[in-house]
Tab-separated table of C-alpha atoms in Angstrom:
chain	number	residue	atom	x	y	z
A	241	MET	CA	18.647	-18.074	-12.072
A	242	LEU	CA	15.017	-19.158	-12.389
A	243	ALA	CA	15.101	-20.910	-9.038
A	244	GLU	CA	16.340	-17.728	-7.415
A	245	LEU	CA	13.818	-15.610	-9.320
A	246	TRP	CA	10.820	-17.256	-7.721
A	247	ARG	CA	12.073	-17.165	-4.159
A	248	GLU	CA	9.666	-14.848	-2.379
A	249	PRO	CA	10.057	-13.894	1.263
A	250	VAL	CA	6.277	-13.749	1.539
A	251	LEU	CA	6.076	-17.532	1.109
A	252	TYR	CA	8.587	-18.165	3.862
A	253	ALA	CA	6.933	-15.498	6.000
A	254	LEU	CA	3.433	-17.034	5.877
A	255	PRO	CA	3.971	-19.150	9.025
A	256	VAL	CA	5.313	-16.046	10.780
A	257	PHE	CA	2.229	-14.112	9.632
A	258	ALA	CA	-0.057	-16.755	11.073
A	259	LEU	CA	1.850	-16.883	14.354
A	260	SER	CA	1.817	-13.077	14.572
A	261	ILE	CA	-1.958	-13.018	14.214
A	262	VAL	CA	-2.354	-15.616	16.958
A	263	ILE	CA	-0.025	-13.694	19.272
A	264	GLU	CA	-1.798	-10.404	18.567
A	265	VAL	CA	-5.228	-11.894	19.293
A	266	TRP	CA	-3.911	-13.305	22.572
A	267	LEU	CA	-2.285	-10.019	23.608
A	268	LEU	CA	-5.411	-8.027	22.782
A	269	ARG	CA	-7.284	-9.814	25.565
A	270	ASP	CA	-5.611	-7.622	28.176
A	271	HIS	CA	-5.171	-4.518	26.044
A	272	ASP	CA	-6.912	-1.153	26.166
A	273	GLU	CA	-10.612	-1.534	25.376
A	274	GLN	CA	-10.348	1.247	22.783
A	275	VAL	CA	-8.181	-0.925	20.543
A	276	THR	CA	-10.172	-2.130	17.541
A	277	GLY	CA	-8.956	-5.730	17.746
A	278	TYR	CA	-10.458	-8.372	15.459
A	279	LEU	CA	-13.930	-9.031	14.086
A	280	ALA	CA	-14.340	-12.533	12.693
A	281	ARG	CA	-16.223	-11.552	9.532
A	282	ASP	CA	-13.957	-8.591	8.845
A	283	SER	CA	-10.844	-10.727	9.253
A	284	GLY	CA	-12.266	-13.460	7.044
A	285	ILE	CA	-12.771	-10.930	4.273
A	286	SER	CA	-9.170	-9.788	4.721
A	287	PHE	CA	-7.866	-13.345	4.291
A	288	ILE	CA	-9.882	-13.825	1.080
A	289	ILE	CA	-8.672	-10.504	-0.292
A	290	GLY	CA	-5.114	-11.376	0.711
A	291	PHE	CA	-5.193	-14.646	-1.201
A	292	GLY	CA	-6.384	-12.824	-4.307
A	293	GLY	CA	-3.676	-10.215	-3.817
A	294	LEU	CA	-0.946	-12.853	-3.732
A	295	VAL	CA	-2.303	-14.353	-6.958
A	296	ALA	CA	-2.319	-10.884	-8.544
A	297	MET	CA	1.315	-10.321	-7.551
A	298	ALA	CA	2.304	-13.674	-9.072
A	299	ILE	CA	0.540	-12.738	-12.321
A	300	LEU	CA	2.309	-9.378	-12.319
A	301	LYS	CA	5.663	-11.148	-12.031
A	302	LEU	CA	4.842	-13.361	-14.999
A	303	ALA	CA	3.625	-10.388	-17.036
A	304	THR	CA	6.747	-8.308	-16.435
A	305	LEU	CA	9.435	-11.011	-16.359
A	306	ALA	CA	10.297	-11.051	-20.066
A	307	LEU	CA	10.394	-7.248	-20.246
A	308	PHE	CA	12.632	-6.907	-17.196
A	309	VAL	CA	15.041	-9.597	-18.388
A	310	PHE	CA	15.272	-7.903	-21.794
A	311	LEU	CA	15.888	-4.465	-20.273
A	312	TRP	CA	18.508	-5.833	-17.889
A	313	GLU	CA	20.379	-8.028	-20.363
A	314	CYS	CA	20.104	-5.953	-23.551
A	315	VAL	CA	19.556	-2.309	-22.604
A	316	ALA	CA	21.140	-1.641	-19.193
A	317	LEU	CA	24.592	-0.070	-19.517
A	318	TRP	CA	25.918	-1.957	-16.483
A	319	HIS	CA	24.938	-4.752	-14.122
A	320	ILE	CA	24.963	-4.217	-10.379
A	321	PRO	CA	26.269	-7.333	-8.575
A	322	ALA	CA	23.788	-9.271	-6.479
A	323	ASN	CA	26.344	-10.798	-4.118
A	324	THR	CA	27.548	-7.772	-2.149
A	325	TRP	CA	26.084	-6.093	0.913
A	326	TRP	CA	26.273	-2.602	-0.603
A	327	SER	CA	24.343	-3.605	-3.712
A	328	TRP	CA	21.503	-5.017	-1.603
A	329	LEU	CA	21.482	-1.918	0.589
A	330	LEU	CA	21.374	0.272	-2.519
A	331	LEU	CA	18.557	-1.821	-3.967
A	332	MET	CA	16.485	-1.750	-0.770
A	333	VAL	CA	16.786	2.034	-0.496
A	334	THR	CA	15.987	2.492	-4.199
A	335	VAL	CA	12.974	0.205	-3.993
A	336	ASP	CA	11.719	1.975	-0.891
A	337	PHE	CA	12.063	5.334	-2.639
A	338	ALA	CA	10.083	3.985	-5.596
A	339	TYR	CA	7.492	2.536	-3.233
A	340	TYR	CA	7.032	5.917	-1.539
A	341	TRP	CA	6.072	7.577	-4.828
A	342	ASP	CA	3.948	4.631	-5.915
A	343	HIS	CA	2.087	4.750	-2.598
A	344	ARG	CA	1.696	8.520	-2.787
A	345	PHE	CA	0.324	8.200	-6.326
A	346	THR	CA	-2.308	5.711	-5.209
A	347	HIS	CA	-3.534	8.170	-2.592
A	348	ARG	CA	-3.357	11.399	-4.593
A	349	VAL	CA	-4.587	10.252	-8.020
A	350	ARG	CA	-8.128	8.915	-8.007
A	351	LEU	CA	-7.457	6.215	-10.594
A	352	GLY	CA	-4.684	4.881	-8.375
A	353	TRP	CA	-6.855	5.236	-5.290
A	354	ALA	CA	-9.569	3.135	-6.922
A	355	GLY	CA	-7.274	0.125	-6.650
A	356	HIS	CA	-5.642	0.941	-3.314
A	357	GLN	CA	-8.702	1.959	-1.290
A	358	VAL	CA	-9.518	-1.656	-0.429
A	359	HIS	CA	-6.458	-1.693	1.827
A	360	HIS	CA	-8.029	1.101	3.885
A	361	SER	CA	-11.582	-0.251	3.835
A	362	SER	CA	-11.537	-1.943	7.255
A	363	GLU	CA	-12.304	0.016	10.409
A	364	TYR	CA	-9.978	-2.351	12.286
A	365	LEU	CA	-6.194	-2.171	12.306
A	366	ASN	CA	-4.384	-5.434	12.949
A	367	VAL	CA	-1.803	-7.639	11.285
A	368	GLY	CA	-4.561	-9.701	9.679
A	369	ASN	CA	-6.011	-6.722	7.863
A	370	ALA	CA	-2.600	-5.961	6.390
A	371	LEU	CA	-3.568	-8.697	3.918
A	372	ARG	CA	-6.137	-6.442	2.234
A	373	LEU	CA	-4.153	-6.215	-0.993
A	374	LYS	CA	-5.421	-4.853	-4.287
A	375	TRP	CA	-6.108	-7.290	-7.087
A	376	ASN	CA	-4.986	-4.957	-9.881
A	377	PRO	CA	-1.424	-3.818	-9.086
A	378	TRP	CA	-0.938	-2.396	-12.574
A	379	PHE	CA	0.937	0.743	-11.556
A	380	GLU	CA	3.630	-1.279	-9.787
A	381	ALA	CA	4.865	-2.409	-13.203
A	382	VAL	CA	5.429	1.236	-14.157
A	383	VAL	CA	7.357	1.871	-10.935
A	384	TRP	CA	9.493	-1.241	-11.306
A	385	THR	CA	10.457	-0.764	-14.980
A	386	PRO	CA	13.337	1.724	-14.453
A	387	LEU	CA	15.060	-0.615	-11.987
A	388	PRO	CA	16.430	-3.185	-14.478
A	389	LEU	CA	17.612	-0.230	-16.579
A	390	LEU	CA	19.612	0.912	-13.554
A	391	GLY	CA	21.351	-2.472	-13.555
A	392	PHE	CA	19.457	-4.400	-10.877
A	393	ALA	CA	18.818	-8.048	-11.761
A	394	PRO	CA	15.084	-8.800	-12.181
A	395	TRP	CA	14.952	-11.469	-9.475
A	396	THR	CA	16.493	-9.077	-6.953
A	397	ILE	CA	13.873	-6.437	-7.808
A	398	TYR	CA	11.015	-8.854	-7.155
A	399	PHE	CA	12.599	-9.990	-3.919
A	400	ALA	CA	13.167	-6.439	-2.666
A	401	PHE	CA	9.607	-5.301	-3.369
A	402	ILE	CA	8.084	-8.327	-1.665
A	403	PHE	CA	10.440	-7.901	1.293
A	404	ASN	CA	9.270	-4.293	1.526
A	405	LEU	CA	5.655	-5.461	1.771
A	406	VAL	CA	6.517	-8.160	4.305
A	407	TYR	CA	8.128	-5.558	6.553
A	408	GLN	CA	4.996	-3.425	6.384
A	409	PHE	CA	2.821	-6.318	7.473
A	410	PHE	CA	4.149	-5.940	11.001
A	411	THR	CA	3.386	-2.216	11.145
A	412	HIS	CA	-0.354	-2.923	11.107
A	413	THR	CA	-0.960	-3.235	14.838
A	414	GLU	CA	-2.099	-1.304	17.886
A	415	ILE	CA	-0.338	-3.413	20.493
A	416	ILE	CA	3.087	-1.866	19.835
A	417	GLY	CA	3.527	1.679	21.086
A	418	ARG	CA	6.205	4.115	20.114
A	419	LEU	CA	9.705	2.736	19.725
A	420	PRO	CA	12.993	4.452	20.694
A	421	ARG	CA	13.433	7.843	19.043
A	422	PRO	CA	16.214	6.868	16.568
A	423	ILE	CA	14.021	4.066	15.227
A	424	GLU	CA	10.971	6.311	14.997
A	425	TYR	CA	13.017	8.915	13.142
A	426	LEU	CA	14.392	6.541	10.505
A	427	LEU	CA	11.958	3.650	10.039
A	428	ASN	CA	8.278	3.246	9.330
A	429	THR	CA	6.901	1.981	12.650
A	430	PRO	CA	3.464	0.869	13.890
A	431	SER	CA	2.961	4.378	15.272
A	432	HIS	CA	3.674	5.965	11.884
A	433	HIS	CA	1.493	3.492	10.025
A	434	ARG	CA	-1.439	3.925	12.397
A	435	VAL	CA	-1.384	7.563	11.333
A	436	HIS	CA	-1.385	6.503	7.688
A	437	HIS	CA	-4.526	4.425	8.207
A	438	GLY	CA	-6.295	7.148	10.169
A	439	ARG	CA	-9.258	8.941	8.637
A	440	ASP	CA	-8.951	11.887	11.012
A	441	PRO	CA	-8.396	15.168	9.095
A	442	GLU	CA	-4.922	15.699	10.541
A	443	TYR	CA	-3.872	12.182	9.497
A	444	LEU	CA	-5.092	12.161	5.883
A	445	ASP	CA	-2.480	11.576	3.169
A	446	LYS	CA	0.437	11.120	5.546
A	447	ASN	CA	3.283	8.637	6.129
A	448	TYR	CA	3.575	6.842	2.793
A	449	GLY	CA	6.958	5.250	3.508
A	450	GLY	CA	7.380	1.488	3.265
A	451	ILE	CA	10.434	0.659	5.362
A	452	LEU	CA	11.882	4.156	5.751
A	453	ILE	CA	9.960	7.164	7.059
A	454	ILE	CA	12.673	9.591	5.952
A	455	TRP	CA	10.970	10.105	2.573
A	456	ASP	CA	7.943	11.551	4.331
A	457	ARG	CA	10.157	13.818	6.384
A	458	LEU	CA	11.950	14.993	3.231
A	459	PHE	CA	8.865	15.530	1.068
A	460	GLY	CA	6.484	17.034	3.598
A	461	THR	CA	4.091	14.141	4.180
A	462	TYR	CA	5.191	13.143	7.686
A	463	GLN	CA	2.751	13.273	10.586
A	464	GLU	CA	3.443	12.219	14.159
A	465	GLU	CA	0.843	10.158	16.011
A	466	LEU	CA	-0.952	12.680	18.227
A	467	HIS	CA	-3.841	10.481	19.349
A	468	ARG	CA	-5.343	7.119	18.528
A	469	PRO	CA	-6.703	7.275	14.963
A	470	SER	CA	-10.131	6.345	13.701
A	471	TYR	CA	-9.630	3.826	10.907
A	472	GLY	CA	-11.279	3.168	7.573
A	473	LEU	CA	-12.601	5.272	4.723
A	474	THR	CA	-14.113	8.691	5.330
A	475	LYS	CA	-17.120	7.388	3.391
A	476	PRO	CA	-17.462	3.694	4.321
A	477	VAL	CA	-18.477	1.311	1.569
A	478	GLY	CA	-20.947	-0.454	3.862
A	479	THR	CA	-20.514	-3.962	2.474
A	480	HIS	CA	-18.551	-7.160	3.026
A	481	ASN	CA	-18.859	-8.129	-0.637
A	482	VAL	CA	-15.294	-8.808	-1.752
A	483	LEU	CA	-15.826	-7.718	-5.359
A	484	LYS	CA	-17.492	-4.469	-4.325
A	485	LEU	CA	-14.706	-3.749	-1.849
A	486	GLN	CA	-12.164	-4.220	-4.623
A	487	TYR	CA	-13.835	-2.510	-7.560
A	488	HIS	CA	-16.651	-0.189	-6.441
A	489	GLU	CA	-14.547	2.954	-6.839
A	490	TYR	CA	-14.057	2.253	-10.542
A	491	GLY	CA	-17.836	2.304	-10.882
A	492	ASN	CA	-17.931	5.601	-9.019
A	493	ILE	CA	-15.370	7.046	-11.430
A	494	ILE	CA	-17.387	5.919	-14.459
A	495	ARG	CA	-20.580	7.480	-13.083
A	496	ASP	CA	-18.833	10.755	-12.277
A	497	VAL	CA	-17.154	10.915	-15.702
A	498	ARG	CA	-20.433	10.258	-17.504
A	499	GLY	CA	-22.149	13.032	-15.566
A	500	ALA	CA	-19.348	15.580	-15.937
A	501	ARG	CA	-19.468	18.491	-18.367
A	502	GLY	CA	-16.436	19.005	-20.559
A	503	TRP	CA	-13.232	17.028	-20.936
A	504	ARG	CA	-11.425	18.955	-18.228
A	505	ASN	CA	-13.949	17.889	-15.609
A	506	LYS	CA	-14.051	14.333	-16.951
A	507	LEU	CA	-10.276	14.038	-16.678
A	508	GLY	CA	-10.409	15.634	-13.234
A	509	TYR	CA	-12.630	12.838	-11.964
A	510	ILE	CA	-9.991	10.343	-13.125
A	511	PHE	CA	-6.637	11.958	-12.377
A	512	ALA	CA	-7.302	14.589	-9.709
A	513	PRO	CA	-7.033	13.681	-6.010
A	514	PRO	CA	-9.838	11.621	-4.441
A	515	GLY	CA	-12.734	13.856	-3.459
A	516	TRP	CA	-12.075	16.367	-6.243
A	517	GLN	CA	-15.071	17.931	-7.945
A	518	PRO	CA	-15.678	20.834	-10.337
A	519	LYS	CA	-15.989	24.220	-8.680
A	520	ASP	CA	-19.542	24.711	-9.884
A	521	LEU	CA	-20.768	21.319	-8.682
A	522	ARG	CA	-22.622	21.438	-5.405
A	523	ALA	CA	-23.405	17.735	-4.978
A	524	PRO	CA	-20.461	15.663	-3.670
A	525	ALA	CA	-18.720	13.164	-5.867
A	526	THR	CA	-19.426	9.498	-5.219
A	527	VAL	CA	-15.814	8.729	-4.292
A	528	THR	CA	-15.045	6.725	-1.175
A	529	THR	CA	-11.852	8.293	0.039
A	530	THR	CA	-9.574	8.832	2.972
A	531	SER	CA	-8.954	12.342	1.717
A	532	ALA	CA	-11.195	15.348	1.433
A	533	LYS	CA	-8.524	17.302	-0.371
A	534	GLY	CA	-9.135	18.492	-3.885
């Protein structure tokens, strides 16, 4: 059981990640000049952030393991088998559904965005920058908790979530155009994810799906790629300092809360969408966001 619990596809996928980066760099030599490509310093920052993100995910597993095992063994009314194809299909779809709402939360609630914004901080889109993972994945624990209650074994939950992230790694590229229509309709593709990373007004807060894009189609957050996006935050951070890239938005929240009048406005700066501000406030909030919606 324990041996299976710690099997992570991300560990086995690391050589594939590295090879994918090498292939992408080579292919970009003859690609459209408008493609953002790679910048050495920017990519180096992504690798450092990625290492910290993997450590954070390992800590999250340790922190939630005992709780998930207890919920699965002592509270769940049934156990879903882990040795059938239908149970894995059910788990993957369930995890992807949970990921959609987790991802949407991190874009539409400023406190969630404070952790997630680092993933959007680069103005380059490539498989290397997919490694810009947050170091405080606290909300994932909330999203995962119902799954052992539904009967999914804890080790399968961890595996499915990591597999979901591994799949998304390969959607961070500009060298793959649109795929055949059935694939584009069902799955999250590079075209869909380029839209998600775009800071253009028509692309903001779109395409949250992990593996499946059908959630966006169902819940009104789907956007087709109309033109090549501009990437990054609408208000760039302007630094390569890893700690500032990770945590600066929390400082912005604290400053806005301290300066706000009344509890309603204070809570708005924490839980309202990024970019929100009181109606009577003329000066813009200090948020660095991919959304101007309030």
